[in-house]
Amino acid sequence: VRFPEDLEDDNTTFNPEYSHQVFGDDEVAFGYKGLKILLYYIAGNLSTLFRIEYTSKVNEKFDCVEADDVESKIRGIIPPGFCTNTDDFVSLLEKEVNFKPFGMLLHTYSVHNEEAGEDITYQIYKADMTCPGFREYHERLQTFLMWFIETASFIDVDDERWNYFLVFEKYNKDGATFFATVGYMTVYNYYVYPDKTRPRVSQMLILPPFQGEGHGAQLLETVHRYYMSSPTVLDITAEDPSENYVKLRDFVLAKLCQDLLCFSPGKLTQGFSQEMVMEAQQKLKINKQHTRRVYEILRLRATDMGDAEQSRSYRLDVKRRLIGPYKKKQRELAKMRRCLRPEELTNQLNQIDLNMQHEQLEETFQQLVSDYRRVLERLAQA
């Protein structure tokens, strides 16, 4: 909500992707007809209005059943201090001109908006719990995780190893400058013996109205650039990354690596090298596993897949990496031959069908190439 009229505008509304963390695996609120759970957030500081509406509710006295206590379930995830009536909420909205982003400005960029016919400015900030008002703001911000990240949990904000990176839209209204929350990322700084840290991306969310506009890539690249300047950072990882996050990371890391000398087309066709691992880690804080994926993406761009020899060379190179888990199975099988009785061995052999392995390997390879091509298409447009 930016203006009072947004309260009645369905175009500013977005629905949750998940509700199982609040309403159980079936995602059902029992005992109501026409139930509406209404959560409004002021665009900048995320002050909240919470209301429940329904046309009827089961009555324990007559129906011998009890309706779910929806209100207490929602109160369990939104912090106290929210509004319950519209007038109080609108009066808070009038104070929004005083809201300013928290922390240190790291990056400013613009995105062309077709609908508005103009470039819109966005800014990325790094904040921590010492910023006045940030703790309360973060409590409101993290409630979105429950609706948009499948296995989300709230973090321990008293742990000083957390860093917070925030994206805001900067806009003008009646000659004044306002800021709207776009998304954020939390990063935990793990200690690595003897004197390094390994930042690990924990949560990342771009709010639905802003998705598909490139903000995730801007945020991830900005975070990488922030840590790249620190001599104590070893490399940057992610905790249990989603498929979408992996695709985003592939694009951002390939964009960063493509300008390194060791990723020039001539070097790429010679194969994956220790030089690539060293340069990507030292200059860009990228670990070996991620560097290998970037190499495969950029080598695909440098390969003429219509040329039989180049195509074969690329396919064998990628499959040599993919075959690792299958080779592990073969080693386990060799151990079994030494340890198991014949009938037990036959049972295990039946589970390891070599033809099936080859089919799975080819299927995995084709899927990877398809994913890599999408990254290259995006790189070409960047």
Short mmCIF file of N, CA, C and O in Angstrom, two decimals, residues 249-327:
data_model
loop_
_atom_site.label_atom_id
_atom_site.label_comp_id
_atom_site.label_asym_id
_atom_site.label_seq_id
_atom_site.Cartn_x
_atom_site.Cartn_y
_atom_site.Cartn_z
N ARG A 249 21.95 -18.03 -9.75
CA ARG A 249 23.38 -18.02 -9.43
C ARG A 249 24.22 -18.34 -10.67
O ARG A 249 25.26 -17.70 -10.90
N ASP A 250 23.78 -19.31 -11.47
CA ASP A 250 24.49 -19.64 -12.71
C ASP A 250 24.67 -18.40 -13.58
O ASP A 250 25.76 -18.13 -14.10
N PHE A 251 23.59 -17.63 -13.72
CA PHE A 251 23.63 -16.43 -14.56
C PHE A 251 24.59 -15.39 -13.98
O PHE A 251 25.45 -14.85 -14.69
N VAL A 252 24.45 -15.10 -12.69
CA VAL A 252 25.26 -14.05 -12.06
C VAL A 252 26.75 -14.42 -12.08
O VAL A 252 27.61 -13.60 -12.42
N LEU A 253 27.08 -15.67 -11.74
CA LEU A 253 28.48 -16.08 -11.69
C LEU A 253 29.09 -16.15 -13.09
O LEU A 253 30.26 -15.79 -13.29
N ALA A 254 28.30 -16.59 -14.08
CA ALA A 254 28.80 -16.63 -15.46
C ALA A 254 29.06 -15.20 -15.95
O ALA A 254 30.05 -14.93 -16.64
N LYS A 255 28.19 -14.28 -15.58
CA LYS A 255 28.36 -12.86 -15.95
C LYS A 255 29.65 -12.30 -15.36
O LYS A 255 30.39 -11.56 -16.01
N LEU A 256 29.91 -12.65 -14.08
CA LEU A 256 31.13 -12.16 -13.43
C LEU A 256 32.39 -12.81 -14.02
O LEU A 256 33.41 -12.15 -14.20
N CYS A 257 32.32 -14.11 -14.32
CA CYS A 257 33.50 -14.86 -14.75
C CYS A 257 33.88 -14.63 -16.22
O CYS A 257 35.04 -14.82 -16.58
N GLN A 258 32.91 -14.26 -17.05
CA GLN A 258 33.17 -14.20 -18.50
C GLN A 258 34.27 -13.20 -18.87
O GLN A 258 34.89 -13.31 -19.93
N ASP A 259 34.55 -12.25 -17.97
CA ASP A 259 35.59 -11.26 -18.26
C ASP A 259 36.97 -11.67 -17.74
O ASP A 259 37.95 -10.97 -18.00
N LEU A 260 37.04 -12.79 -17.01
CA LEU A 260 38.34 -13.25 -16.53
C LEU A 260 39.13 -13.87 -17.68
O LEU A 260 38.58 -14.57 -18.53
N LEU A 261 40.44 -13.63 -17.68
CA LEU A 261 41.30 -14.12 -18.75
C LEU A 261 41.25 -15.64 -18.90
O LEU A 261 41.24 -16.18 -20.01
N CYS A 262 41.17 -16.35 -17.76
CA CYS A 262 41.20 -17.82 -17.82
C CYS A 262 39.92 -18.41 -18.40
O CYS A 262 39.85 -19.61 -18.66
N PHE A 263 38.86 -17.57 -18.58
CA PHE A 263 37.62 -18.05 -19.19
C PHE A 263 37.48 -17.56 -20.63
O PHE A 263 36.37 -17.54 -21.19
N SER A 264 38.59 -17.16 -21.26
CA SER A 264 38.56 -16.78 -22.68
C SER A 264 38.27 -18.02 -23.52
O SER A 264 38.57 -19.15 -23.10
N PRO A 265 37.65 -17.85 -24.70
CA PRO A 265 37.28 -19.03 -25.53
C PRO A 265 38.43 -20.01 -25.75
O PRO A 265 38.24 -21.22 -25.69
N GLY A 266 39.63 -19.48 -25.98
CA GLY A 266 40.79 -20.35 -26.21
C GLY A 266 41.10 -21.22 -25.01
O GLY A 266 41.42 -22.42 -25.16
N LYS A 267 40.98 -20.65 -23.80
CA LYS A 267 41.26 -21.42 -22.58
C LYS A 267 40.12 -22.41 -22.30
O LYS A 267 40.36 -23.51 -21.81
N LEU A 268 38.88 -22.01 -22.59
CA LEU A 268 37.73 -22.87 -22.31
C LEU A 268 37.80 -24.18 -23.09
O LEU A 268 37.49 -25.25 -22.56
N THR A 269 38.22 -24.11 -24.35
CA THR A 269 38.26 -25.33 -25.18
C THR A 269 39.38 -26.27 -24.77
O THR A 269 39.41 -27.42 -25.20
N GLN A 270 40.30 -25.78 -23.93
CA GLN A 270 41.38 -26.65 -23.45
C GLN A 270 40.96 -27.47 -22.23
O GLN A 270 41.69 -28.34 -21.77
N GLY A 271 39.77 -27.16 -21.69
CA GLY A 271 39.25 -27.93 -20.56
C GLY A 271 39.33 -27.17 -19.24
O GLY A 271 39.94 -26.10 -19.14
N PHE A 272 38.68 -27.76 -18.24
CA PHE A 272 38.61 -27.15 -16.90
C PHE A 272 39.99 -27.20 -16.26
O PHE A 272 40.67 -28.23 -16.32
N SER A 273 40.41 -26.08 -15.64
CA SER A 273 41.78 -26.02 -15.13
C SER A 273 41.83 -25.49 -13.70
O SER A 273 40.92 -24.82 -13.23
N GLN A 274 42.94 -25.78 -13.05
CA GLN A 274 43.18 -25.27 -11.70
C GLN A 274 43.30 -23.75 -11.72
O GLN A 274 42.94 -23.07 -10.74
N GLU A 275 43.77 -23.22 -12.84
CA GLU A 275 43.88 -21.76 -13.00
C GLU A 275 42.51 -21.10 -12.86
O GLU A 275 42.36 -20.05 -12.22
N MET A 276 41.48 -21.72 -13.44
CA MET A 276 40.11 -21.20 -13.33
C MET A 276 39.64 -21.21 -11.88
O MET A 276 39.04 -20.25 -11.39
N VAL A 277 39.93 -22.31 -11.19
CA VAL A 277 39.53 -22.46 -9.78
C VAL A 277 40.17 -21.36 -8.94
O VAL A 277 39.51 -20.68 -8.15
N MET A 278 41.49 -21.16 -9.13
CA MET A 278 42.24 -20.19 -8.33
C MET A 278 41.76 -18.77 -8.60
O MET A 278 41.50 -17.99 -7.67
N GLU A 279 41.61 -18.41 -9.89
CA GLU A 279 41.26 -17.03 -10.23
C GLU A 279 39.83 -16.70 -9.79
O GLU A 279 39.56 -15.62 -9.27
N ALA A 280 38.90 -17.65 -9.99
CA ALA A 280 37.50 -17.42 -9.60
C ALA A 280 37.38 -17.27 -8.08
O ALA A 280 36.60 -16.45 -7.59
N GLN A 281 38.17 -18.06 -7.34
CA GLN A 281 38.10 -17.96 -5.87
C GLN A 281 38.76 -16.69 -5.36
O GLN A 281 38.21 -15.99 -4.52
N GLN A 282 39.94 -16.39 -5.88
CA GLN A 282 40.69 -15.24 -5.38
C GLN A 282 40.03 -13.91 -5.76
O GLN A 282 39.96 -13.00 -4.94
N LYS A 283 39.54 -13.80 -6.98
CA LYS A 283 39.01 -12.51 -7.45
C LYS A 283 37.50 -12.36 -7.20
O LYS A 283 37.02 -11.26 -6.96
N LEU A 284 36.76 -13.48 -7.28
CA LEU A 284 35.30 -13.38 -7.21
C LEU A 284 34.68 -14.15 -6.05
O LEU A 284 33.46 -14.16 -5.90
N LYS A 285 35.50 -14.84 -5.25
CA LYS A 285 35.03 -15.61 -4.07
C LYS A 285 34.04 -16.71 -4.48
O LYS A 285 33.04 -16.97 -3.81
N ILE A 286 34.34 -17.37 -5.61
CA ILE A 286 33.49 -18.47 -6.10
C ILE A 286 34.20 -19.79 -5.81
O ILE A 286 35.39 -19.93 -6.10
N ASN A 287 33.46 -20.77 -5.26
CA ASN A 287 34.12 -22.04 -4.91
C ASN A 287 34.28 -22.94 -6.14
O ASN A 287 33.77 -22.66 -7.22
N LYS A 288 35.02 -24.04 -5.95
CA LYS A 288 35.38 -24.91 -7.08
C LYS A 288 34.16 -25.50 -7.78
O LYS A 288 34.09 -25.56 -9.01
N GLN A 289 33.19 -25.95 -6.99
CA GLN A 289 31.99 -26.58 -7.55
C GLN A 289 31.23 -25.61 -8.46
O GLN A 289 30.82 -25.96 -9.56
N HIS A 290 31.05 -24.37 -8.00
CA HIS A 290 30.33 -23.38 -8.80
C HIS A 290 31.15 -22.93 -10.01
O HIS A 290 30.60 -22.67 -11.08
N THR A 291 32.48 -22.88 -9.82
CA THR A 291 33.37 -22.52 -10.94
C THR A 291 33.25 -23.54 -12.06
O THR A 291 33.23 -23.19 -13.25
N ARG A 292 33.13 -24.81 -11.68
CA ARG A 292 33.00 -25.87 -12.69
C ARG A 292 31.72 -25.67 -13.52
O ARG A 292 31.73 -25.82 -14.74
N ARG A 293 30.62 -25.33 -12.87
CA ARG A 293 29.36 -25.10 -13.60
C ARG A 293 29.50 -23.90 -14.55
O ARG A 293 29.04 -23.95 -15.69
N VAL A 294 30.13 -22.84 -14.06
CA VAL A 294 30.34 -21.66 -14.90
C VAL A 294 31.19 -22.02 -16.12
O VAL A 294 30.90 -21.60 -17.24
N TYR A 295 32.24 -22.81 -15.89
CA TYR A 295 33.09 -23.27 -17.00
C TYR A 295 32.25 -24.00 -18.05
O TYR A 295 32.38 -23.76 -19.25
N GLU A 296 31.36 -24.90 -17.61
CA GLU A 296 30.54 -25.67 -18.55
C GLU A 296 29.59 -24.76 -19.34
O GLU A 296 29.35 -24.98 -20.53
N ILE A 297 29.05 -23.74 -18.65
CA ILE A 297 28.14 -22.80 -19.33
C ILE A 297 28.90 -22.00 -20.38
O ILE A 297 28.46 -21.90 -21.54
N LEU A 298 30.05 -21.43 -20.00
CA LEU A 298 30.80 -20.59 -20.93
C LEU A 298 31.47 -21.42 -22.02
O LEU A 298 31.62 -20.95 -23.15
N ARG A 299 31.83 -22.66 -21.70
CA ARG A 299 32.40 -23.51 -22.76
C ARG A 299 31.32 -23.85 -23.79
O ARG A 299 31.63 -23.96 -24.98
N LEU A 300 30.09 -24.03 -23.35
CA LEU A 300 29.00 -24.30 -24.29
C LEU A 300 28.88 -23.14 -25.29
O LEU A 300 28.67 -23.35 -26.48
N ARG A 301 29.04 -21.91 -24.79
CA ARG A 301 28.96 -20.74 -25.68
C ARG A 301 30.12 -20.75 -26.69
O ARG A 301 29.95 -20.30 -27.83
N ALA A 302 31.27 -21.27 -26.26
CA ALA A 302 32.44 -21.28 -27.14
C ALA A 302 32.50 -22.52 -28.04
O ALA A 302 33.45 -22.69 -28.80
N THR A 303 31.48 -23.38 -27.93
CA THR A 303 31.46 -24.65 -28.68
C THR A 303 30.44 -24.60 -29.80
O THR A 303 29.30 -24.19 -29.59
N ASP A 304 30.85 -25.03 -30.98
CA ASP A 304 29.91 -25.18 -32.10
C ASP A 304 29.29 -26.57 -31.99
O ASP A 304 29.89 -27.56 -32.38
N MET A 305 28.08 -26.63 -31.41
CA MET A 305 27.45 -27.94 -31.18
C MET A 305 26.99 -28.60 -32.49
O MET A 305 26.59 -29.76 -32.50
N GLY A 306 27.06 -27.85 -33.58
CA GLY A 306 26.76 -28.43 -34.90
C GLY A 306 27.96 -29.18 -35.47
O GLY A 306 27.81 -29.96 -36.43
N ASP A 307 29.13 -28.94 -34.89
CA ASP A 307 30.36 -29.62 -35.30
C ASP A 307 30.48 -30.91 -34.49
O ASP A 307 30.55 -30.87 -33.26
N ALA A 308 30.52 -32.06 -35.16
CA ALA A 308 30.48 -33.37 -34.49
C ALA A 308 31.61 -33.52 -33.48
O ALA A 308 31.40 -34.01 -32.36
N GLU A 309 32.82 -33.10 -33.86
CA GLU A 309 33.98 -33.29 -32.98
C GLU A 309 33.89 -32.38 -31.75
O GLU A 309 34.12 -32.82 -30.62
N GLN A 310 33.53 -31.11 -31.96
CA GLN A 310 33.40 -30.17 -30.83
C GLN A 310 32.28 -30.60 -29.89
O GLN A 310 32.41 -30.55 -28.67
N SER A 311 31.17 -31.04 -30.47
CA SER A 311 30.02 -31.47 -29.69
C SER A 311 30.38 -32.70 -28.83
O SER A 311 30.05 -32.76 -27.65
N ARG A 312 31.07 -33.66 -29.46
CA ARG A 312 31.47 -34.88 -28.74
C ARG A 312 32.42 -34.55 -27.59
O ARG A 312 32.28 -35.08 -26.49
N SER A 313 33.38 -33.66 -27.86
CA SER A 313 34.35 -33.27 -26.84
C SER A 313 33.65 -32.61 -25.64
O SER A 313 33.96 -32.92 -24.49
N TYR A 314 32.68 -31.75 -25.93
CA TYR A 314 31.95 -31.06 -24.85
C TYR A 314 31.12 -32.06 -24.06
O TYR A 314 31.12 -32.06 -22.83
N ARG A 315 30.42 -32.96 -24.77
CA ARG A 315 29.55 -33.94 -24.10
C ARG A 315 30.36 -34.85 -23.17
O ARG A 315 29.97 -35.08 -22.02
N LEU A 316 31.51 -35.32 -23.65
CA LEU A 316 32.35 -36.22 -22.83
C LEU A 316 32.89 -35.48 -21.60
O LEU A 316 32.97 -36.05 -20.52
N ASP A 317 33.24 -34.21 -21.79
CA ASP A 317 33.80 -33.42 -20.70
C ASP A 317 32.78 -33.25 -19.57
O ASP A 317 33.09 -33.44 -18.39
N VAL A 318 31.55 -32.92 -19.94
CA VAL A 318 30.49 -32.73 -18.93
C VAL A 318 30.12 -34.07 -18.29
O VAL A 318 29.95 -34.16 -17.08
N LYS A 319 30.04 -35.10 -19.12
CA LYS A 319 29.64 -36.41 -18.58
C LYS A 319 30.68 -37.00 -17.65
O LYS A 319 30.34 -37.76 -16.75
N ARG A 320 31.94 -36.63 -17.87
CA ARG A 320 32.99 -37.11 -16.94
C ARG A 320 32.71 -36.61 -15.53
O ARG A 320 32.96 -37.29 -14.55
N ARG A 321 32.18 -35.38 -15.42
CA ARG A 321 31.80 -34.87 -14.09
C ARG A 321 30.53 -35.55 -13.59
O ARG A 321 30.45 -35.95 -12.43
N LEU A 322 29.57 -35.69 -14.47
CA LEU A 322 28.28 -36.26 -14.05
C LEU A 322 28.38 -37.72 -13.64
O LEU A 322 27.57 -38.21 -12.85
N ILE A 323 29.39 -38.40 -14.17
CA ILE A 323 29.47 -39.85 -13.93
C ILE A 323 30.03 -40.17 -12.54
O ILE A 323 29.98 -41.32 -12.09
N GLY A 324 30.50 -39.12 -11.83
CA GLY A 324 31.07 -39.32 -10.48
C GLY A 324 30.23 -40.19 -9.56
O GLY A 324 30.71 -41.19 -9.03
N PRO A 325 28.93 -39.87 -9.38
CA PRO A 325 28.09 -40.69 -8.49
C PRO A 325 27.96 -42.14 -8.96
O PRO A 325 27.88 -43.06 -8.15
N TYR A 326 27.95 -42.33 -10.28
CA TYR A 326 27.83 -43.70 -10.81
C TYR A 326 29.11 -44.49 -10.54
O TYR A 326 29.06 -45.67 -10.22
N LYS A 327 30.27 -43.81 -10.66
CA LYS A 327 31.54 -44.49 -10.37
C LYS A 327 31.62 -44.87 -8.89
O LYS A 327 32.16 -45.90 -8.54
#
